[in-house]
Tab-separated table of C-alpha atoms and ligand atoms in Angstrom:
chain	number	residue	atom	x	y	z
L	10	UNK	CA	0.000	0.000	0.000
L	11	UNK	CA	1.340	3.459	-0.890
L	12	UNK	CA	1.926	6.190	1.711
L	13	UNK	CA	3.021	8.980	-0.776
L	14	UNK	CA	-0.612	10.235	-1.721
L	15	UNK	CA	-1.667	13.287	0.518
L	16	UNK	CA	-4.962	13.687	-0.887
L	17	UNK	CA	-6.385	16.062	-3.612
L	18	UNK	CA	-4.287	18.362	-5.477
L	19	UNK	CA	-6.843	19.341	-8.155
L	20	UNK	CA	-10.145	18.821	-9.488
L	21	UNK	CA	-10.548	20.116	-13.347
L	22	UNK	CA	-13.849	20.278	-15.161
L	23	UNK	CA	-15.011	21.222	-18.136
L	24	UNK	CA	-17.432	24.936	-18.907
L	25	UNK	CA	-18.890	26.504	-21.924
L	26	UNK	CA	-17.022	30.102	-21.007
L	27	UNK	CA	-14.547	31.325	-19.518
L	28	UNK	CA	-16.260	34.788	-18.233
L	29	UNK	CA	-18.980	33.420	-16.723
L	30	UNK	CA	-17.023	30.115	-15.115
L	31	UNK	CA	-14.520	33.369	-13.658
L	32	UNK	CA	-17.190	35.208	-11.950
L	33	UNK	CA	-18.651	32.059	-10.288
L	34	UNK	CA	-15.304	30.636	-8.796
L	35	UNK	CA	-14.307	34.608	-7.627
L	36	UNK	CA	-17.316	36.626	-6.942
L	37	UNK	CA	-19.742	33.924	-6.081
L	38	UNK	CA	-17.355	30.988	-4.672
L	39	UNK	CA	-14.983	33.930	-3.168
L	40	UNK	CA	-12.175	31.723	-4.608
L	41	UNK	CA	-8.544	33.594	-5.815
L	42	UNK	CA	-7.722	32.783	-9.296
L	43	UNK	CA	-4.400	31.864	-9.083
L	44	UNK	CA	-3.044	31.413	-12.812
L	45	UNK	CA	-4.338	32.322	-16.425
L	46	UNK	CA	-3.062	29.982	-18.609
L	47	UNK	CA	-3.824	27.942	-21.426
L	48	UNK	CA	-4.519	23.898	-21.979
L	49	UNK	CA	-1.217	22.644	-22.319
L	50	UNK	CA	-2.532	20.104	-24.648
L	51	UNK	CA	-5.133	21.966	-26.930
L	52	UNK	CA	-3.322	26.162	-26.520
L	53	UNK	CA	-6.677	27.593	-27.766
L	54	UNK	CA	-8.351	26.904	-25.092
L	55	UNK	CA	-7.782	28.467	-21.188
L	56	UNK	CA	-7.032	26.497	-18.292
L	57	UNK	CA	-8.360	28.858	-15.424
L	58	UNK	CA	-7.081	27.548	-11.872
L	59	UNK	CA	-8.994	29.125	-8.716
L	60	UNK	CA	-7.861	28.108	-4.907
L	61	UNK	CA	-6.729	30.143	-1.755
L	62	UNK	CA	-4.174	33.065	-1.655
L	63	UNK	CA	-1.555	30.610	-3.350
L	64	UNK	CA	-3.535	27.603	-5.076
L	65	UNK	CA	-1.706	25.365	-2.112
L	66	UNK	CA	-2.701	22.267	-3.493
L	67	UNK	CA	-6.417	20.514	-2.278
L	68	UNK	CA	-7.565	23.738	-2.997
L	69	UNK	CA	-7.158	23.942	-6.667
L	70	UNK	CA	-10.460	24.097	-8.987
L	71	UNK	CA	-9.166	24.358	-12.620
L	72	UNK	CA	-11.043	24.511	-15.390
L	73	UNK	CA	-10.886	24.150	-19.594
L	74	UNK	CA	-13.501	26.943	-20.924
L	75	UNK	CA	-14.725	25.477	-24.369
L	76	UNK	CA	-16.991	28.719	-26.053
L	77	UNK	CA	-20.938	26.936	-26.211
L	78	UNK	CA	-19.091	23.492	-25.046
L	79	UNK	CA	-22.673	21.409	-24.943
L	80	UNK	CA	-23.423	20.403	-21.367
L	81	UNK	CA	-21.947	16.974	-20.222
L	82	UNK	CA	-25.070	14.505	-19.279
L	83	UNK	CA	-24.484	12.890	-15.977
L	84	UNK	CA	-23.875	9.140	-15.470
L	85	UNK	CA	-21.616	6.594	-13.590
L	86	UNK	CA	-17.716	6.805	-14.729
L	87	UNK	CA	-17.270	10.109	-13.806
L	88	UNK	CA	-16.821	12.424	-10.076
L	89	UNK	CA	-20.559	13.386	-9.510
L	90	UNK	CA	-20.379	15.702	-6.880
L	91	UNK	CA	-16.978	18.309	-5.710
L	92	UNK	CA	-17.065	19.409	-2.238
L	93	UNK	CA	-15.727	21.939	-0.408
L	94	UNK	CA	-15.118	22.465	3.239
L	95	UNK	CA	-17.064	25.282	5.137
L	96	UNK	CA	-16.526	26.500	8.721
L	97	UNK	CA	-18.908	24.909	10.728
L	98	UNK	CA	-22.410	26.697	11.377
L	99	UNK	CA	-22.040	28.481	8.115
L	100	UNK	CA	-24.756	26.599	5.579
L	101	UNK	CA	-27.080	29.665	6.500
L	102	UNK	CA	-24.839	32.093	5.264
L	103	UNK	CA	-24.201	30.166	2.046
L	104	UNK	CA	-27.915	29.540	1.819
L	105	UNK	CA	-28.436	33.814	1.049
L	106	UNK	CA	-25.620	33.949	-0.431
L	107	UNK	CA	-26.034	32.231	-3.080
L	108	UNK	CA	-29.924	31.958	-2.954
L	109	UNK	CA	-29.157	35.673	-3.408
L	110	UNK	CA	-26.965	35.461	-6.604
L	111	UNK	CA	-29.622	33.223	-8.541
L	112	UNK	CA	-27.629	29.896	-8.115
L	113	UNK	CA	-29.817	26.891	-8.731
L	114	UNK	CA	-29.909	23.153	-7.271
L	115	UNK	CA	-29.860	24.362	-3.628
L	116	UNK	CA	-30.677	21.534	-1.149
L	117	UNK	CA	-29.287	20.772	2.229
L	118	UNK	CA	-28.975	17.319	3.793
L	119	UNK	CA	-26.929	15.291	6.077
L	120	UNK	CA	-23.884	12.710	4.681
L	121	UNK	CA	-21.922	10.526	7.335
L	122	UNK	CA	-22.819	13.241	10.100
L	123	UNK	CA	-22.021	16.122	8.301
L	124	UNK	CA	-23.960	18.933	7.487
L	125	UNK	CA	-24.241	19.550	3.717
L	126	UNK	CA	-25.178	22.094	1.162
L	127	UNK	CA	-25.479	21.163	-2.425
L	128	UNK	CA	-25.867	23.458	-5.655
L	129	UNK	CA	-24.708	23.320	-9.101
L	130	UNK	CA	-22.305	25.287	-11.119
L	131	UNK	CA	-22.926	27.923	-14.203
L	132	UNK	CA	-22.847	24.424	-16.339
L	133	UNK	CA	-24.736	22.345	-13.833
L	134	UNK	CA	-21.681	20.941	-12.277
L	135	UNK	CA	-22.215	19.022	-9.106
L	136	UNK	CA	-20.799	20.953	-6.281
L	137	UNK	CA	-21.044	20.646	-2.260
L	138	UNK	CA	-20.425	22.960	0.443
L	139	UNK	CA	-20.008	20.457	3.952
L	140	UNK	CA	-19.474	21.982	7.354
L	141	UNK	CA	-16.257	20.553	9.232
L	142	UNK	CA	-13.541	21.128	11.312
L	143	UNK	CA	-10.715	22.547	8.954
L	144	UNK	CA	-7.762	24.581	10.122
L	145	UNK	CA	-6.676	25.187	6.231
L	146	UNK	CA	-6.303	29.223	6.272
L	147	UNK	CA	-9.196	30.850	3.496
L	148	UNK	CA	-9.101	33.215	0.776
L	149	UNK	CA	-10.704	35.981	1.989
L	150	UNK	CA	-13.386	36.693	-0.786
L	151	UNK	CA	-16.407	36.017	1.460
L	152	UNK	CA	-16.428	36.377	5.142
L	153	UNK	CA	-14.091	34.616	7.118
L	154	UNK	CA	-16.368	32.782	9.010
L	155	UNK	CA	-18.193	31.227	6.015
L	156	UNK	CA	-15.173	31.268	3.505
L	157	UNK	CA	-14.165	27.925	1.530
L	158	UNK	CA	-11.112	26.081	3.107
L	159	UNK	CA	-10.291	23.944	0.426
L	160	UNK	CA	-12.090	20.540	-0.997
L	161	UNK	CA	-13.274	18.189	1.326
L	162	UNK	CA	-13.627	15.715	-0.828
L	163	UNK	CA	-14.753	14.356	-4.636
L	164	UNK	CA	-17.533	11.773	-5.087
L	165	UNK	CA	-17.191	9.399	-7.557
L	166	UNK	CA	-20.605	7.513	-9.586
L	167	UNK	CA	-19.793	3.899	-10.573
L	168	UNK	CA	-22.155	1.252	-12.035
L	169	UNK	CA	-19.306	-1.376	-10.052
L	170	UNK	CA	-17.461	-0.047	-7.002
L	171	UNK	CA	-14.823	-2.736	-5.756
L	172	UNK	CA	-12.055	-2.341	-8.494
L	173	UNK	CA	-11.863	1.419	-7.469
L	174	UNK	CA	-12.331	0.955	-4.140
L	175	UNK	CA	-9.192	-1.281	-4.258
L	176	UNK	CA	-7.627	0.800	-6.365
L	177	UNK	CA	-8.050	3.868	-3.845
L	178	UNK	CA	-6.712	1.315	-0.159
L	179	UNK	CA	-3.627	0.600	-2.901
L	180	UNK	CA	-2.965	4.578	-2.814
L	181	UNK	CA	-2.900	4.868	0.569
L	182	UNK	CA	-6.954	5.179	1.784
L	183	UNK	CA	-8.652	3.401	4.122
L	184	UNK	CA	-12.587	2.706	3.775
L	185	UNK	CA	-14.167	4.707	6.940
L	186	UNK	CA	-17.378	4.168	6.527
L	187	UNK	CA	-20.978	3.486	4.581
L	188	UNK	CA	-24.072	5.642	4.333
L	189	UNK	CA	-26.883	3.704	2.068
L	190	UNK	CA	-25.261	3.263	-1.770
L	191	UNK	CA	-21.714	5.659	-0.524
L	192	UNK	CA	-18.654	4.048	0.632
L	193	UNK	CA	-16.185	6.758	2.146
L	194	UNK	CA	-12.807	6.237	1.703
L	195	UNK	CA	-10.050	8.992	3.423
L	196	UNK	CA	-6.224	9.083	3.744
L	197	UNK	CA	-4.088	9.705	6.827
L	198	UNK	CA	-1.889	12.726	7.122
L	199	UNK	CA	-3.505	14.014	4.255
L	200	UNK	CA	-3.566	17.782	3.030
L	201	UNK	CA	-7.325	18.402	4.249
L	202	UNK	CA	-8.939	17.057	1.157
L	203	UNK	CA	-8.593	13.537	2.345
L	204	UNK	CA	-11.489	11.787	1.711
L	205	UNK	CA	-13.104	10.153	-1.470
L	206	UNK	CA	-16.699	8.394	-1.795
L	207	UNK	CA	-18.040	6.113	-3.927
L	208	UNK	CA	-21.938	6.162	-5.131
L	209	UNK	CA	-22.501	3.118	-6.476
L	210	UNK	CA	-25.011	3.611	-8.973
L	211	UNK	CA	-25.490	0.128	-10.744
L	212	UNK	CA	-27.532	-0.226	-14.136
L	213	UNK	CA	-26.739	3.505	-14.562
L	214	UNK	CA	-25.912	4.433	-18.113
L	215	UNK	CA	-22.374	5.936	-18.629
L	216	UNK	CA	-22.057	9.552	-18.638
L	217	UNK	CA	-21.188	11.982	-21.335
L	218	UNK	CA	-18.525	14.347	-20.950
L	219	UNK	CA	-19.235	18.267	-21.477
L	220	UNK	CA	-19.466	21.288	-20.135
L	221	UNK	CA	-20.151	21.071	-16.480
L	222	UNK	CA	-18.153	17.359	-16.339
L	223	UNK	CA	-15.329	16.672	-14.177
L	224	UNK	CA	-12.752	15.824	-16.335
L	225	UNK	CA	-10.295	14.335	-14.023
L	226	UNK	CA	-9.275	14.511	-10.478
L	227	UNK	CA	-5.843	14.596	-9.570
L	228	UNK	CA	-4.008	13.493	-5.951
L	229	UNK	CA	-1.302	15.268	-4.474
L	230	UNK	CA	2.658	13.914	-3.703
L	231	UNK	CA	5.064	15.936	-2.018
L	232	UNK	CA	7.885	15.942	-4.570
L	233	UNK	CA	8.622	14.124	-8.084
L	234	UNK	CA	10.871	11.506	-6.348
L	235	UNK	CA	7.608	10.449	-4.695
L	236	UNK	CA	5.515	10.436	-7.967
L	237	UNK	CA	8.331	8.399	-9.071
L	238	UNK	CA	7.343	5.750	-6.373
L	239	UNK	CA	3.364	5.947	-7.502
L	240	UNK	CA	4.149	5.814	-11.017
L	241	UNK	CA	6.601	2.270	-9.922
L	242	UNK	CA	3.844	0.803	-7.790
L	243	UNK	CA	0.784	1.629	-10.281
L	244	UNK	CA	2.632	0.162	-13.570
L	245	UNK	CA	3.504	-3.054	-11.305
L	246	UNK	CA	-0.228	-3.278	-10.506
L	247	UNK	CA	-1.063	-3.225	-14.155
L	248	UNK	CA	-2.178	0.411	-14.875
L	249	UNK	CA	-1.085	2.301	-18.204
L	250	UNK	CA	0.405	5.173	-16.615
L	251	UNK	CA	1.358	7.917	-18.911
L	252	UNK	CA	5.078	9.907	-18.582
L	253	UNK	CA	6.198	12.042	-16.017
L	254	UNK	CA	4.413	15.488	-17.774
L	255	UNK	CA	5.860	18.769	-17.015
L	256	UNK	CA	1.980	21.246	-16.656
L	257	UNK	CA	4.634	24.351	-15.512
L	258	UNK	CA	3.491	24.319	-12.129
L	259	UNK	CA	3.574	21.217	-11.497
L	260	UNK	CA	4.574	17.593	-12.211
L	261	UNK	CA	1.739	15.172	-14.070
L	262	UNK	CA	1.176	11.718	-14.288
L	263	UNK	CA	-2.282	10.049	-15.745
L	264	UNK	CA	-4.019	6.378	-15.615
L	265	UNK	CA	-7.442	5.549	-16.459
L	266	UNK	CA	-9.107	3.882	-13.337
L	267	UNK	CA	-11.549	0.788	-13.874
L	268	UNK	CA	-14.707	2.456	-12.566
L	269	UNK	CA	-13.942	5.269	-16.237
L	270	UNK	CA	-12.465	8.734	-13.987
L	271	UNK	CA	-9.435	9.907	-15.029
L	272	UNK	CA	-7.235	9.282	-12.309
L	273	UNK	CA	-3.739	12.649	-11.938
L	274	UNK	CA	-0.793	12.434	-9.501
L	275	UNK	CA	0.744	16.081	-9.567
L	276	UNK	CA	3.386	16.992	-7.394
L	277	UNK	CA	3.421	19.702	-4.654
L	278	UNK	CA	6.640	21.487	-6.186
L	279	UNK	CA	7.225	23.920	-8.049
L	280	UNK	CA	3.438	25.713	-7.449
L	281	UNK	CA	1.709	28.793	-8.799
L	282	UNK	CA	4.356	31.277	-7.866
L	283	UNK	CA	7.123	30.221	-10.021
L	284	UNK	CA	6.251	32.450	-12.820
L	285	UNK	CA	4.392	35.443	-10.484
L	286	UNK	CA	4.393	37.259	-7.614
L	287	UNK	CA	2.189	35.737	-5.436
L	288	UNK	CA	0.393	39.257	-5.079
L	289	UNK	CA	-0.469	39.300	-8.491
L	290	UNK	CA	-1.108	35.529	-9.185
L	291	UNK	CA	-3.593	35.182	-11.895
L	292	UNK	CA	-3.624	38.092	-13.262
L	293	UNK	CA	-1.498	37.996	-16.507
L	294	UNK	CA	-2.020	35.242	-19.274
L	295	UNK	CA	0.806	32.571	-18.526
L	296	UNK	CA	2.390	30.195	-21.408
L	297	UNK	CA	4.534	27.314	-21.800
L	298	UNK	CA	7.469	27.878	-23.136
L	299	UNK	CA	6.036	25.384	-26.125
L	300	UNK	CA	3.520	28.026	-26.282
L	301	UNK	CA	5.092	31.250	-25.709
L	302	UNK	CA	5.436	31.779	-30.072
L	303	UNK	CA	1.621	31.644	-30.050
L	304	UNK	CA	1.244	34.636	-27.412
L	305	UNK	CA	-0.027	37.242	-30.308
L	306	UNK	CA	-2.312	34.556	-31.958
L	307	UNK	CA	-3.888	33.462	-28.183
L	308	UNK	CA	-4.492	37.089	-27.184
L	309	UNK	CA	-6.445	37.835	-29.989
L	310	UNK	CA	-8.819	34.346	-29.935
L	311	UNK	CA	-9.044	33.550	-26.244
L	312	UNK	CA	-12.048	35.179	-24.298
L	313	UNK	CA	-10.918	38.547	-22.947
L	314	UNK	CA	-11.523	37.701	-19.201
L	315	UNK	CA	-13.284	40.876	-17.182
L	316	UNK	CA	-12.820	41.448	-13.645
X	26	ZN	ZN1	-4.810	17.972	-13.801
């Protein structure tokens, strides 16, 4: 069993614009966004990343804006529901706030004793707010006493649970506990997004990926020597891992996990201030050096990004 994994690093999804997917994460989520860059993969398209004051990683949203990307249609093989971490006592808050700001799929209820608040995103993306304990330091774009600590955790749909639910005690996570059709898996000495479920949704018809679809979830490992140790242990197991991918800020590694998510390992090292100021994170559009040539070209395609 591996002991390198410290939890989330990232969640990225999918959107059908980058303006409106900016103002959710900042002025309704009170997230920072922490780097303007471009899909490393596919340059004519953003990657956004929002987080605290300096994306530390289990805090990092990121996104791919795709102009009218259709909406994804939900299913198993894919991360149904992202959740953040709240300061306890503060659903109410959230409840006007965003009640207030025309966000839709509000509903409250209660998973493995915590208190949760659900809504969706500007492309119905499946997002949580869940009151806990958390000592993670916030951004400060809401109140401090209501303000998102990081994720608390990503919740995977899958028509058959026990290959990923080995595949997640292999990385380091133990199974804690079950609530109806959700198994809750969370790691030790983890980063504060520790913990994983699993909705078993059998008979469910796969889902389509689009705008509003998680398109992969990655875990966090302190340095590359340790993603060197994953990478080991996963090809043993059998997985296709990809190469050791250099994303800038930090250090990638993919596999395909039997349940269909798109499994990351990204490093801790270098992070988001390696090409900024941490006082100005975000603010200028950031390229690869494979990219850089394209600058002119990128400026004049991409979505000019407003406040
Ligand atoms: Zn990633």
């Amino acid at each position: 069993m591996l002991k390198q994994i410290k939890g989330l690093h990232h969640v990225t999804s999918l959107a059908s614009g980058a303006q409106s997917n900016n103002d959710f994460f900042t002025n309704v989520l009170g997230l920072r966004r922490v780097k303007k860059t471009v899909n490393f993969d596919a340059p004519d398209v953003y990657h956004l990343y929002y987080g605290d004051e300096h994306g530390t990683p289990g805090s990092v949203m990121t996104y791919f804006p795709f102009p009218h990307a259709a909406r994804g249609r939900p299913g198993a093989g894919e991360v149904g529901t992202t959740s953040f971490a709240i300061p306890k006592g503060a659903i109410p808050q959230w409840v006007e706030r965003l009640s207030s700001l025309g966000v839709d799929g509000l509903d409250t209820d209660t998973r493995f004793g915590e208190s949760r608040l659900l809504f969706n995103g500007p492309d119905g993306d499946g997002f949580a707010l869940v009151e806990t304990d958390d000592g993670r330091a916030p951004w400060a774009g809401v109140s401090e006493d209501a303000a998102i600590r990081g994720f608390h955790s990503a919740a995977m749909r899958l028509a058959s649970a026990d290959a990923s639910a080995e595949l997640l005690k292999f990385m380091g996570y133990d199974e804690i506990g079950r609530d109806g059709d959700v198994t809750r898996f969370a790691v030790p000495e983890g980063n504060g997004a520790d913990v994983i479920d699993i909705e078993a949704v059998p008979g469910a018809s796969h889902a389509q990926q689009g705008a509003g679809s998680v398109h992969h979830i990655a875990f966090a490992v302190e340095n590359r020597a340790r993603q060197l140790e994953v990478r080991e242990a996963l090809k043993d197991t059998g997985y296709q891992v990809t190469p050791v991918i250099d994303r800038d800020y930090f250090w990638a590694i993919y596999f395909r996990t039997p349940g269909g998510v798109l499994f990351e390992v990204a490093t801790n090292e270098p992070g988001f201030d390696r090409d900024e100021d941490t006082a100005h994170l975000g603010e200028a559009l950031k390229l690869p050096a494979q990219h850089a040539h394209l600058r002119e070209k990128l400026e004049r395609i991409l979505e000019p990004i407003g406040g």
